[in-house]
Each structure stands twice: as C-alpha cells, then as structure tokens.
XYZ file of C-alpha atoms in Angstrom:
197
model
C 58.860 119.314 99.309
C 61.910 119.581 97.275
C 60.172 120.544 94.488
C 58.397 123.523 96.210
C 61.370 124.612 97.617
C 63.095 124.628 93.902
C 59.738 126.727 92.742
C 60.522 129.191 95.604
C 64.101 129.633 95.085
C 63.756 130.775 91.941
C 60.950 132.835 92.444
C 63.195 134.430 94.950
C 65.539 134.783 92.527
C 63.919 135.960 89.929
C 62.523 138.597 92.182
C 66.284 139.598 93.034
C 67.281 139.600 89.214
C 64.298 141.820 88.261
C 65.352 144.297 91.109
C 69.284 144.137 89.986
C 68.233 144.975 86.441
C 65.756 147.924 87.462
C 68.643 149.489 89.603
C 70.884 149.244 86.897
C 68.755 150.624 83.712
C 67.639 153.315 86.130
C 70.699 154.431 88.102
C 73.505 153.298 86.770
C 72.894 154.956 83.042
C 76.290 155.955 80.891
C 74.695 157.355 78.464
C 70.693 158.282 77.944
C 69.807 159.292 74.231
C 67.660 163.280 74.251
C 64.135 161.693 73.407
C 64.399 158.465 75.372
C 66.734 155.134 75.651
C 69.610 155.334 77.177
C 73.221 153.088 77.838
C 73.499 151.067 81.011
C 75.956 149.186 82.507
C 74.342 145.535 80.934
C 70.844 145.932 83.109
C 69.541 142.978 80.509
C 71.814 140.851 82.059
C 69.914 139.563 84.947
C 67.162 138.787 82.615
C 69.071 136.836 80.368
C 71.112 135.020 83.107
C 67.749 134.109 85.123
C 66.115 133.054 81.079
C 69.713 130.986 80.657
C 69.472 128.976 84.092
C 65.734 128.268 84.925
C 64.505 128.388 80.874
C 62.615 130.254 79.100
C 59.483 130.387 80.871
C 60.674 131.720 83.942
C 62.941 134.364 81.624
C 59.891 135.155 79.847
C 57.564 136.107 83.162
C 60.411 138.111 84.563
C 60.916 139.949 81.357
C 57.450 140.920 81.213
C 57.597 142.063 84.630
C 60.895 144.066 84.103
C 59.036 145.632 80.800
C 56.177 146.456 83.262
C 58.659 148.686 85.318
C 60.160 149.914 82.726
C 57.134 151.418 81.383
C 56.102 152.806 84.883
C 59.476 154.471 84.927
C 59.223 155.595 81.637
C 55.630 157.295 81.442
C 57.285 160.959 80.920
C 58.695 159.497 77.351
C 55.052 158.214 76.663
C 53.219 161.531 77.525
C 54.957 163.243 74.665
C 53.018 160.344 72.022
C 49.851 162.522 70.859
C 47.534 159.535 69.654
C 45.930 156.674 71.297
C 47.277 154.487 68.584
C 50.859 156.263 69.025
C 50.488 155.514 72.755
C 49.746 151.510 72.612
C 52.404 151.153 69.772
C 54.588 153.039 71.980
C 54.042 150.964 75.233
C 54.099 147.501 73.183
C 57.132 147.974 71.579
C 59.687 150.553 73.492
C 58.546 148.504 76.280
C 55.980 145.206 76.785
C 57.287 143.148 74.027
C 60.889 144.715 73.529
C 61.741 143.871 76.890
C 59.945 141.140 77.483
C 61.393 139.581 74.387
C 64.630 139.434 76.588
C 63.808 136.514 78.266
C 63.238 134.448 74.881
C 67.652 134.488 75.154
C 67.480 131.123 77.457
C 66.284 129.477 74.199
C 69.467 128.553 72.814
C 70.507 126.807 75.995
C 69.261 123.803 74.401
C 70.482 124.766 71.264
C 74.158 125.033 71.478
C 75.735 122.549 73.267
C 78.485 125.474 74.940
C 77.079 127.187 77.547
C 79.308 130.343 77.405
C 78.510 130.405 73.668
C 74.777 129.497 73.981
C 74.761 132.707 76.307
C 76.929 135.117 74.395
C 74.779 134.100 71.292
C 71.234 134.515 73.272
C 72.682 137.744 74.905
C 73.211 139.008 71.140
C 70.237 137.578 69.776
C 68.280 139.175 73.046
C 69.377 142.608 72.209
C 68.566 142.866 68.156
C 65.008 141.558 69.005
C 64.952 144.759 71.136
C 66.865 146.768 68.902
C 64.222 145.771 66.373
C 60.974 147.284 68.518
C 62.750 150.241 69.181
C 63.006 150.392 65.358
C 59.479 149.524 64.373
C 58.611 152.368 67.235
C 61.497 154.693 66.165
C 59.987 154.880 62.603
C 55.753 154.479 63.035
C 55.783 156.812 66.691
C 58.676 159.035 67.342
C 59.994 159.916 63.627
C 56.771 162.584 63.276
C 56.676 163.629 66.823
C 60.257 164.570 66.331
C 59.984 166.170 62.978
C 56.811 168.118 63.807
C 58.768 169.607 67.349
C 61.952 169.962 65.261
C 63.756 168.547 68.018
C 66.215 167.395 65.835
C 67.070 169.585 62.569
C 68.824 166.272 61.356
C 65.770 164.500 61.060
C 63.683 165.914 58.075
C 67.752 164.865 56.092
C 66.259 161.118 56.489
C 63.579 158.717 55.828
C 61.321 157.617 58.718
C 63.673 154.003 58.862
C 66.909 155.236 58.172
C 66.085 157.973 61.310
C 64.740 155.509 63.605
C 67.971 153.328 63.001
C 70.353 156.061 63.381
C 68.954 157.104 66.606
C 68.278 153.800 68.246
C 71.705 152.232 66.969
C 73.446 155.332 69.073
C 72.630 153.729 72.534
C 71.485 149.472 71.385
C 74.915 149.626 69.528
C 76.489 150.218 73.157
C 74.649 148.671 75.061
C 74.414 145.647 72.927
C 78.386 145.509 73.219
C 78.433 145.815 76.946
C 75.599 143.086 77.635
C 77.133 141.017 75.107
C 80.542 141.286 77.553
C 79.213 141.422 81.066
C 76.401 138.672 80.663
C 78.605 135.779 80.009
C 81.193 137.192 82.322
C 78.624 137.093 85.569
C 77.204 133.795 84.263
C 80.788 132.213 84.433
C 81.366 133.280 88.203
C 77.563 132.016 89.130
C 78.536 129.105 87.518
C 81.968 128.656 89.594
C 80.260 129.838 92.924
C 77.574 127.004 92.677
C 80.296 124.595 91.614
C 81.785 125.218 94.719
C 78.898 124.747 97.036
C-alpha cells in the first residue's frame, strides 16, 4: 500500500512539474529568438528537479512528455521546414530528444556526493545536451531555410555551424544561466520544506 501510494505521489507530481514547466516556457518568455527558441524564466527546472528527486527514469518520462507539448505548441515553427526529412530532424531534435534529454540531469545524483552541486552540475550538463540539438538542427534544418528566405542578411557572412551556434547561443546562453541559478535555488527550499514536515 505504501508503495502504491509512493508510485502515485509522484505521478502526481510529475504531472504538476510538467504543467509548471509548460506555463513557464509558454507564458512567462523574456526573450523569444525571430525564427524560434526563446528565454524563459528556468521552465527546465521542474524537469530537472522531478529527474534529481525520483531518478532518472521518472525525469526521463516527464521529459518526453514535456518535449511532446512542446512540439504541439510549437507546430507554427515546424510548418516553415519544407522537407519530410527537414520535418522529422526538426521534431527529433528542437524538440523529442532535446527536451527529453532534460531529464537524463538526475544522473549525477549518484554521482556527486553534494546534492546542490550534483544539481547545479546536471542543470548545466541538462542544458548543453539541448544546446547541442538545437545545434545539430540549427545547422542541417534552419541554416538553408533561412538563407533561401533571407530572413537574416547576416547569415550567408557564416558557415552553416558557426550560424547555427550564433543563433542558438543568443537565447541557450541565457537561459542556460538562469536554469543554472533558479534550479538549485527551488531544489534547496523543497528540500527545507520536506525537512520540516
């Protein structure tokens, strides 16, 4: 009995986390890049607090999830891809496996024996591995879209990589920094509020 009722907290929970971080990535935005991506105040954070306490598997089902809705919310972006093969490289990695990917940040839980620097490192690791989709999709999807539309005259100056990382490192940088903050900020108070029950 105690067991199921463990299993259904944290389903609860992670069903309140995943809701927290869609209301945050979708309206509390500081910043949201021309062609797509945008700064929020740290809406990875439930995701990587929910991947820190429960582990990685239950981080890892609510990330996928959370990419899920992400992708619903972002199938204007995804209309603008011209090719089939643009579209699936598109929805794998500006959304299924970059956000998804954010749950793998419980991981170093068992790693490093500090919890506040197990989950300032995962919160930092969490956010490269998505920097690093947004890269792969920067350069192989959106770098001809955007030359071809001449959206952006800067863009025929660089390479397909060194465009991809200029525009992706203009709102990961940020938000990176303010996840990075935040995350083990909230984890700390969870922490003290359980302590006290």
């Amino acid at each position: 009995m105690e067991k199921s009722y463990s299993k259904t907290r944290i389903m609860v929970e992670c069903a309140i986390m995943i809701a927290v971080a869609t209301v945050l990535s979708t309206f509390l935005k500081v910043y949201e890049a021309p062609l797509g991506g945008s700064v929020t105040v740290a809406s990875m954070a439930p995701i990587i607090i929910l991947s820190y306490r429960h582990g990685v598997k239950w981080g890892v089902e609510s990330a996928l999830i959370y990419s899920l809705i992400q992708l619903i919310l972002g199938l204007g972006s995804v209309a603008w891809v011209p090719t089939v093969g643009g579209i699936l490289l598109c929805v794998l990695f500006d959304y299924v496996i970059a956000f998804t990917l954010v749950g793998f940040a419980g991981i170093f839980k068992k790693l490093i024996p500090n919890e506040y620097v197990g989950i300032t490192v995962g919160t930092f690791v969490a956010c490269l591995m998505r920097f690093l989709c947004h890269l792969v999709s920067g350069a192989v999807v959106w770098y001809e879209i955007t030359k071809a539309g001449q959206w952006n005259d800067v863009v025929n100056q660089f390479g397909m990589w060194a465009y991809s990382l200029i525009y992706n490192a203009q709102y990961m940088v940020p938000e990176t920094i303010i996840t990075v903050i935040v995350t083990p900020l909230v984890f700390a108070m969870i922490s003290k509020i359980e302590k006290r029950r």
